[in-house]
Tab-separated table of C-alpha atoms in Angstrom:
chain	number	residue	atom	x	y	z
A	7	UNK	CA	76.950	-30.713	-26.913
A	8	UNK	CA	76.969	-26.951	-26.940
A	9	UNK	CA	73.982	-27.026	-29.291
A	10	UNK	CA	72.171	-29.392	-26.971
A	11	UNK	CA	72.741	-27.186	-23.922
A	12	UNK	CA	71.728	-24.108	-25.898
A	13	UNK	CA	68.472	-25.828	-26.987
A	14	UNK	CA	67.694	-26.915	-23.442
A	15	UNK	CA	68.304	-23.414	-22.077
A	16	UNK	CA	66.174	-21.891	-24.860
A	17	UNK	CA	63.421	-24.413	-24.080
A	18	UNK	CA	63.649	-23.516	-20.404
A	19	UNK	CA	63.242	-19.820	-21.178
A	20	UNK	CA	60.345	-20.594	-23.530
A	21	UNK	CA	58.489	-22.647	-20.915
A	22	UNK	CA	59.142	-20.010	-18.254
A	23	UNK	CA	57.753	-17.307	-20.525
A	24	UNK	CA	54.760	-19.487	-21.462
A	25	UNK	CA	54.018	-20.283	-17.809
A	26	UNK	CA	53.955	-16.596	-16.905
A	27	UNK	CA	51.396	-15.446	-19.508
A	28	UNK	CA	48.344	-17.048	-17.836
A	29	UNK	CA	49.095	-15.049	-14.701
A	30	UNK	CA	47.248	-12.077	-16.255
A	31	UNK	CA	44.242	-14.239	-17.150
A	32	UNK	CA	42.965	-14.569	-13.537
A	33	UNK	CA	42.680	-10.780	-13.398
A	34	UNK	CA	39.840	-10.979	-15.938
A	35	UNK	CA	37.659	-13.200	-13.721
A	36	UNK	CA	38.212	-10.743	-10.882
A	37	UNK	CA	36.784	-7.987	-13.081
A	38	UNK	CA	33.869	-10.221	-14.040
A	39	UNK	CA	33.375	-11.040	-10.382
A	40	UNK	CA	33.357	-7.326	-9.492
A	41	UNK	CA	30.804	-6.620	-12.238
A	42	UNK	CA	28.618	-9.476	-11.018
A	43	UNK	CA	28.832	-8.147	-7.464
A	44	UNK	CA	27.885	-4.655	-8.673
A	45	UNK	CA	24.968	-6.062	-10.684
A	46	UNK	CA	23.818	-7.997	-7.619
A	47	UNK	CA	24.025	-4.849	-5.490
A	48	UNK	CA	22.037	-2.905	-8.094
A	49	UNK	CA	19.413	-5.647	-8.222
A	50	UNK	CA	19.096	-5.591	-4.434
A	51	UNK	CA	18.750	-1.807	-4.410
A	52	UNK	CA	16.094	-1.943	-7.124
A	53	UNK	CA	14.203	-4.649	-5.259
A	54	UNK	CA	14.392	-2.610	-2.070
A	55	UNK	CA	13.048	0.503	-3.835
A	56	UNK	CA	10.242	-1.495	-5.433
A	57	UNK	CA	9.332	-3.027	-2.087
A	58	UNK	CA	9.264	0.412	-0.470
A	59	UNK	CA	7.043	1.774	-3.261
A	60	UNK	CA	4.614	-1.143	-2.960
A	61	UNK	CA	4.512	-0.718	0.808
A	62	UNK	CA	3.824	3.018	0.461
A	63	UNK	CA	1.061	2.379	-2.077
A	64	UNK	CA	-0.528	-0.211	0.201
A	65	UNK	CA	-0.402	2.210	3.110
A	66	UNK	CA	-1.979	4.952	1.004
A	67	UNK	CA	-4.712	2.578	-0.163
A	68	UNK	CA	-5.388	1.570	3.428
A	69	UNK	CA	-5.681	5.212	4.521
A	70	UNK	CA	-8.024	5.949	1.609
A	71	UNK	CA	-10.174	2.931	2.493
A	72	UNK	CA	-10.384	4.072	6.114
A	73	UNK	CA	-11.334	7.582	4.990
A	74	UNK	CA	-14.082	6.190	2.749
A	75	UNK	CA	-15.304	4.035	5.611
A	76	UNK	CA	-15.398	7.060	7.929
A	77	UNK	CA	-17.376	9.030	5.336
A	78	UNK	CA	-19.834	6.164	4.951
A	79	UNK	CA	-20.290	5.929	8.725
A	80	UNK	CA	-20.794	9.684	8.954
A	81	UNK	CA	-23.400	9.570	6.178
A	82	UNK	CA	-25.197	6.689	7.877
A	83	UNK	CA	-25.189	8.583	11.183
A	84	UNK	CA	-26.503	11.697	9.440
A	85	UNK	CA	-29.251	9.663	7.791
A	86	UNK	CA	-30.190	8.072	11.132
A	87	UNK	CA	-30.242	11.483	12.822
A	88	UNK	CA	-32.422	12.834	10.046
A	89	UNK	CA	-34.822	9.878	10.411
A	90	UNK	CA	-34.924	10.407	14.189
A	91	UNK	CA	-35.670	14.097	13.719
A	92	UNK	CA	-38.384	13.262	11.202
A	93	UNK	CA	-39.950	10.726	13.584
A	94	UNK	CA	-39.791	13.214	16.442
A	95	UNK	CA	-41.434	15.901	14.321
A	96	UNK	CA	-44.160	13.474	13.257
A	97	UNK	CA	-44.767	12.500	16.892
A	98	UNK	CA	-44.925	16.169	17.922
A	99	UNK	CA	-47.392	16.939	15.142
A	100	UNK	CA	-49.531	13.950	16.170
A	101	UNK	CA	-49.544	15.163	19.793
A	102	UNK	CA	-50.430	18.686	18.710
A	103	UNK	CA	-53.246	17.378	16.530
A	104	UNK	CA	-54.596	15.229	19.365
A	105	UNK	CA	-54.399	18.211	21.719
A	106	UNK	CA	-56.211	20.394	19.185
A	107	UNK	CA	-58.946	17.788	18.729
A	108	UNK	CA	-59.319	17.487	22.493
A	109	UNK	CA	-59.485	21.280	22.914
A	110	UNK	CA	-62.021	21.541	20.117
A	111	UNK	CA	-64.152	18.861	21.719
A	112	UNK	CA	-63.989	20.620	25.074
A	113	UNK	CA	-64.819	24.008	23.575
A	114	UNK	CA	-67.802	22.816	21.633
A	115	UNK	CA	-70.990	22.610	23.688
A	116	UNK	CA	-72.448	19.210	24.054
A	117	UNK	CA	-75.273	18.664	21.654
A	118	UNK	CA	-78.664	18.812	23.212
A	119	UNK	CA	-80.698	15.742	22.635
A	120	UNK	CA	-84.400	16.341	22.592
A	121	UNK	CA	-86.940	13.663	22.901
């Protein structure tokens, strides 16, 4: 009976020792979980940076487009002003020519018609 009790006690110690070894195994999933959380945080930070860069590029493109539009409007205004000045000069020249013709007609004596 002593052998039987000794075997049972040895078996009890063996099962107790075996039951305690998996206790360290859950620590590994915690490390994996921490790594996954860190990877998720890094991914979020990268996505945030990328989003900020895209937003900045879009804003820059919008400002450039507005600047180009302003330049185009300024050029169109300049062209219109130039056309107006040209038309005004042409009108002034036409008036001057008409005035000169009228003055020349007034200065010249009327032709004498003989019958």
